[in-house]
Short mmCIF file of C-alpha atoms and ligand atoms in Angstrom, two decimals:
data_model
loop_
_atom_site.label_atom_id
_atom_site.label_comp_id
_atom_site.label_asym_id
_atom_site.label_seq_id
_atom_site.Cartn_x
_atom_site.Cartn_y
_atom_site.Cartn_z
CA PRO U 1 -27.29 30.48 0.22
CA VAL U 2 -23.81 29.62 -0.18
CA PRO U 3 -23.46 25.89 -0.91
CA PHE U 4 -22.09 23.71 2.12
CA ILE U 5 -18.51 21.93 0.99
CA ILE U 6 -17.24 19.18 2.33
CA ALA U 7 -13.64 18.29 0.80
CA ILE U 8 -11.78 15.07 1.42
CA ASP U 9 -8.77 14.75 0.49
CA GLY U 10 -5.84 12.44 1.38
CA HIS U 11 -3.92 9.15 0.41
CA SER U 12 -4.44 6.94 -2.40
CA SER U 13 -6.48 4.08 -1.69
CA CYS U 14 -7.53 5.22 2.12
CA GLY U 15 -11.07 4.97 1.56
CA LYS U 16 -11.92 8.19 1.09
CA SER U 17 -14.51 7.54 -1.83
CA THR U 18 -16.02 5.09 0.28
CA LEU U 19 -16.60 7.52 3.45
CA ALA U 20 -17.39 10.56 0.99
CA ARG U 21 -20.40 8.47 -0.56
CA ALA U 22 -21.70 7.80 2.84
CA VAL U 23 -21.49 11.02 4.15
CA ALA U 24 -23.45 12.28 0.68
CA GLY U 25 -25.90 9.73 1.41
CA GLU U 26 -26.43 10.73 5.14
CA LEU U 27 -26.68 14.08 4.24
CA GLY U 28 -28.70 14.11 0.92
CA PHE U 29 -25.72 16.00 -0.96
CA ILE U 30 -24.04 15.21 -4.13
CA TYR U 31 -20.84 13.19 -4.18
CA ILE U 32 -18.13 13.96 -6.55
CA ASP U 33 -15.23 11.84 -7.00
CA SER U 34 -12.63 14.30 -8.78
CA GLY U 35 -9.87 11.34 -9.11
CA ALA U 36 -12.63 9.50 -11.67
CA MET U 37 -12.08 12.74 -13.64
CA TYR U 38 -8.40 12.51 -13.77
CA ARG U 39 -8.71 8.97 -14.66
CA ALA U 40 -10.97 9.31 -17.39
CA VAL U 41 -8.51 12.02 -18.94
CA THR U 42 -6.05 9.24 -18.64
CA PHE U 43 -8.06 6.77 -20.18
CA TYR U 44 -8.61 9.18 -23.08
CA PHE U 45 -4.95 9.87 -23.42
CA LEU U 46 -3.76 5.91 -23.43
CA LYS U 47 -6.72 5.23 -25.98
CA LYS U 48 -5.24 7.86 -28.38
CA ASN U 49 -1.72 7.25 -27.58
CA ILE U 50 -1.08 10.90 -26.63
CA ASP U 51 2.57 11.74 -25.74
CA LEU U 52 2.44 13.49 -22.14
CA GLN U 53 5.57 15.78 -23.09
CA ASP U 54 4.05 17.05 -26.38
CA ASN U 55 2.29 19.98 -24.72
CA GLU U 56 0.54 20.63 -28.03
CA ALA U 57 -0.80 17.60 -28.52
CA VAL U 58 -2.05 17.28 -24.66
CA LYS U 59 -3.84 20.73 -25.02
CA ALA U 60 -5.76 19.69 -28.25
CA ALA U 61 -6.67 16.38 -26.74
CA LEU U 62 -8.14 18.04 -23.65
CA ASP U 63 -10.39 19.72 -26.11
CA GLN U 64 -11.72 16.53 -27.76
CA ILE U 65 -12.75 15.60 -23.77
CA ASN U 66 -16.56 15.80 -22.63
CA ILE U 67 -16.62 14.20 -19.04
CA GLU U 68 -20.08 13.33 -17.56
CA LEU U 69 -20.80 12.12 -14.03
CA LYS U 70 -23.91 10.49 -13.17
CA ALA U 71 -25.24 9.16 -10.00
CA GLY U 72 -25.75 5.48 -10.87
CA GLN U 73 -27.17 2.27 -8.46
CA GLU U 74 -23.85 1.17 -7.84
CA GLY U 75 -21.91 4.58 -7.23
CA MET U 76 -20.93 7.04 -9.57
CA GLN U 77 -20.70 6.41 -13.17
CA VAL U 78 -18.39 7.84 -15.53
CA PHE U 79 -18.92 8.95 -18.93
CA LEU U 80 -16.73 9.94 -21.70
CA ASN U 81 -17.57 11.63 -24.54
CA GLY U 82 -21.23 9.58 -24.19
CA ARG U 83 -19.41 6.19 -23.55
CA ASP U 84 -19.33 4.75 -20.16
CA ILE U 85 -16.13 3.98 -18.85
CA THR U 86 -16.94 3.26 -14.97
CA GLY U 87 -15.04 -0.02 -15.07
CA ASP U 88 -12.29 1.16 -17.33
CA ILE U 89 -10.51 3.74 -15.26
CA ARG U 90 -10.12 1.43 -12.28
CA LYS U 91 -7.79 -1.20 -14.15
CA MET U 92 -4.05 -0.86 -13.68
CA PRO U 93 -2.96 0.85 -17.02
CA VAL U 94 -4.60 3.70 -15.83
CA SER U 95 -3.57 3.29 -12.11
CA ASN U 96 -0.43 3.58 -13.52
CA LEU U 97 -0.69 6.59 -15.64
CA VAL U 98 -3.01 8.94 -13.59
CA SER U 99 -0.57 10.38 -11.27
CA LYS U 100 1.54 11.49 -14.50
CA VAL U 101 -1.41 12.80 -16.41
CA SER U 102 -2.58 14.93 -13.61
CA ALA U 103 0.73 16.51 -12.93
CA ILE U 104 0.12 18.13 -15.96
CA PRO U 105 -0.82 22.02 -15.16
CA GLU U 106 -3.45 22.04 -18.47
CA VAL U 107 -5.04 18.85 -17.19
CA ARG U 108 -5.24 20.38 -13.70
CA ASP U 109 -6.88 23.52 -15.06
CA LYS U 110 -9.64 21.80 -17.04
CA MET U 111 -10.38 19.80 -13.98
CA VAL U 112 -10.59 22.45 -11.46
CA LYS U 113 -12.99 24.64 -13.26
CA LEU U 114 -15.28 21.68 -13.93
CA GLN U 115 -15.12 21.08 -10.24
CA ARG U 116 -15.91 24.73 -9.10
CA ASP U 117 -18.60 24.96 -11.34
CA MET U 118 -20.15 22.06 -9.53
CA GLY U 119 -20.09 23.50 -6.21
CA LYS U 120 -21.83 26.71 -7.35
CA LYS U 121 -25.22 25.86 -6.68
CA GLU U 122 -25.26 22.42 -4.70
CA ASN U 123 -24.12 20.89 -1.70
CA LEU U 124 -21.57 18.35 -2.28
CA VAL U 125 -19.05 16.28 -0.78
CA MET U 126 -15.71 16.03 -3.16
CA ASP U 127 -12.95 13.87 -2.63
CA GLY U 128 -9.34 13.87 -4.03
CA ARG U 129 -5.94 15.55 -3.88
CA ASP U 130 -6.61 18.99 -3.72
CA ILE U 131 -10.03 19.75 -3.00
CA GLY U 132 -9.53 21.71 0.36
CA THR U 133 -6.21 23.28 -0.73
CA VAL U 134 -7.02 24.76 -4.34
CA VAL U 135 -10.55 23.78 -5.72
CA PHE U 136 -12.88 24.94 -2.51
CA PRO U 137 -10.20 26.56 0.03
CA GLN U 138 -13.76 28.19 1.18
CA ALA U 139 -15.10 24.76 2.27
CA SER U 140 -17.02 24.30 5.13
CA LEU U 141 -15.01 21.43 6.42
CA LYS U 142 -12.14 19.89 5.42
CA ILE U 143 -10.65 16.41 5.94
CA PHE U 144 -7.06 15.17 5.29
CA MET U 145 -6.98 11.26 5.22
CA THR U 146 -4.86 8.73 5.58
CA ALA U 147 -3.66 5.30 6.69
CA ASP U 148 -0.84 2.70 7.03
CA PRO U 149 0.21 1.88 3.43
CA GLY U 150 0.15 -1.89 4.31
CA VAL U 151 -3.53 -1.39 5.50
CA ARG U 152 -4.32 0.58 2.46
CA ALA U 153 -2.89 -2.33 0.30
CA ARG U 154 -4.77 -5.05 1.40
CA ARG U 155 -8.05 -2.74 1.70
CA ARG U 156 -7.73 -2.38 -2.33
CA TYR U 157 -6.45 -5.72 -3.01
CA GLU U 158 -9.62 -6.95 -1.46
CA GLU U 159 -11.91 -4.83 -3.36
CA LEU U 160 -10.57 -5.50 -6.78
CA ARG U 161 -10.50 -9.22 -6.51
CA ALA U 162 -14.07 -8.85 -5.07
CA LYS U 163 -14.88 -7.28 -8.55
CA GLY U 164 -12.79 -10.42 -10.29
CA LEU U 165 -9.65 -8.64 -11.11
CA ALA U 166 -6.73 -10.57 -11.43
CA VAL U 167 -3.95 -8.35 -9.40
CA SER U 168 -1.41 -9.02 -6.98
CA LEU U 169 -1.12 -7.48 -3.45
CA GLU U 170 2.42 -6.78 -3.91
CA GLU U 171 2.03 -4.72 -7.23
CA ILE U 172 -1.44 -2.85 -5.69
CA HIS U 173 1.39 -1.98 -2.44
CA LYS U 174 3.84 -0.50 -5.32
CA ASN U 175 1.27 1.37 -6.87
CA LEU U 176 -0.16 3.15 -4.12
CA LEU U 177 3.43 4.04 -2.76
CA LYS U 178 4.35 5.45 -6.23
CA ARG U 179 1.34 7.53 -6.42
CA ASP U 180 1.74 8.54 -2.98
CA HIS U 181 5.26 9.93 -4.00
CA GLU U 182 3.98 11.32 -7.31
CA ASP U 183 1.12 13.25 -5.64
CA THR U 184 2.88 14.79 -2.69
CA THR U 185 6.15 15.74 -4.54
CA ARG U 186 4.51 17.32 -8.16
CA ALA U 187 5.02 21.08 -8.51
CA TRP U 188 1.30 21.75 -9.12
CA SER U 189 -1.14 21.52 -6.65
CA PRO U 190 0.72 18.72 -4.40
CA LEU U 191 -1.04 16.46 -2.22
CA LEU U 192 -0.84 18.47 1.31
CA LYS U 193 -2.64 18.86 4.31
CA ALA U 194 -4.91 22.12 4.41
CA PRO U 195 -3.77 24.32 7.33
CA ASP U 196 -7.68 24.13 8.69
CA ALA U 197 -7.88 20.56 7.75
CA LEU U 198 -8.72 17.85 10.74
CA GLU U 199 -6.70 14.68 10.22
CA LEU U 200 -8.33 11.37 9.93
CA ASP U 201 -6.00 8.03 10.20
CA ASN U 202 -8.48 5.42 9.88
CA SER U 203 -5.96 2.87 9.99
CA CYS U 204 -7.94 0.94 12.85
CA MET U 205 -11.26 2.32 12.37
CA SER U 206 -14.41 0.77 10.96
CA ARG U 207 -16.55 2.75 8.27
CA GLU U 208 -19.33 3.10 10.93
CA GLU U 209 -16.73 4.66 13.27
CA GLN U 210 -15.38 7.08 10.66
CA LEU U 211 -18.96 7.97 9.39
CA SER U 212 -19.99 9.02 13.10
CA TRP U 213 -16.66 10.77 13.47
CA ILE U 214 -17.14 12.89 10.23
CA MET U 215 -21.22 13.61 11.32
CA LYS U 216 -20.05 14.91 14.30
CA LYS U 217 -17.77 17.30 12.87
CA ILE U 218 -20.26 18.31 10.44
CA LYS U 219 -22.96 18.88 13.19
CA GLU U 220 -20.86 21.31 14.52
CA ARG U 221 -20.64 23.36 11.50
CA LEU U 222 -24.33 23.19 10.34
O1 LIG T 301 -8.80 9.03 -6.05
P1 LIG T 301 -8.23 8.24 -7.02
O2 LIG T 301 -6.92 7.55 -6.21
O3 LIG T 301 -8.89 7.42 -7.67
O4 LIG T 301 -7.08 9.71 -7.93
C1 LIG T 301 -6.41 8.88 -8.77
C2 LIG T 301 -5.08 10.17 -8.96
O5 LIG T 301 -5.73 10.87 -9.61
C3 LIG T 301 -4.35 10.36 -8.02
O6 LIG T 301 -3.13 9.39 -7.45
C4 LIG T 301 -3.73 11.69 -8.20
O7 LIG T 301 -2.63 11.48 -9.00
C5 LIG T 301 -4.77 12.43 -9.08
N1 LIG T 301 -5.94 13.27 -8.52
C6 LIG T 301 -5.33 14.49 -8.40
N2 LIG T 301 -6.19 15.18 -7.65
C7 LIG T 301 -7.34 15.27 -7.22
C8 LIG T 301 -7.82 13.56 -7.57
C9 LIG T 301 -7.01 12.89 -8.06
O8 LIG T 301 -4.34 15.01 -8.74
N3 LIG T 301 -8.21 15.92 -6.86
#
């Protein structure tokens, strides 16, 4: 049978992964955070000091990268060449550079291939920026999520502070506006709503309300 694929795209920090994980849990589907894959590449480029303008260096670096995703107790764990980098990829140095790295066509090519392979056999929920438009245009259900930027900044701030990270609300707000801008204006696979995606603005919705909204849409399609 053809896998049932749920694609969740949208702006930065609007709760895509929280909703995607909840839906996957409810349905017993695999959950894939595609942003974590771009963050893992970014982490490697930062560590190796790769010049993003140097196409040969970028391509050589990509050949050295092996990314593994594992379902851990506290969500998905990300391994880069065998090393657990789950915590590192959420920090500001990676957040500040990831949109530049993910705008490189060779980077996208490699990630999209890996993502499509994951969707060949099993039912899954994947969140990102181009999942419904590029990675799985045939997805069974496509959601485009958004929320007021102030609401998004506050949520991300509270999440990072709860993890003990010293961040300011202002730098988070700036970072997400910058990523929204870079993600929507890049030449390759910009963030855009697929014509057949359903829009979900969750500025004023609880997690429970979002989950029941999406479960209703899924049941209509099963
Ligand atoms: O989802 P998250 O905010 O962690 O993604 C980090 C960055 O990775 C995004 O700002 C975007 O630049 C990039 N990304 C992408 N395509 C995806 C997922 C993420 O370009 N499918």
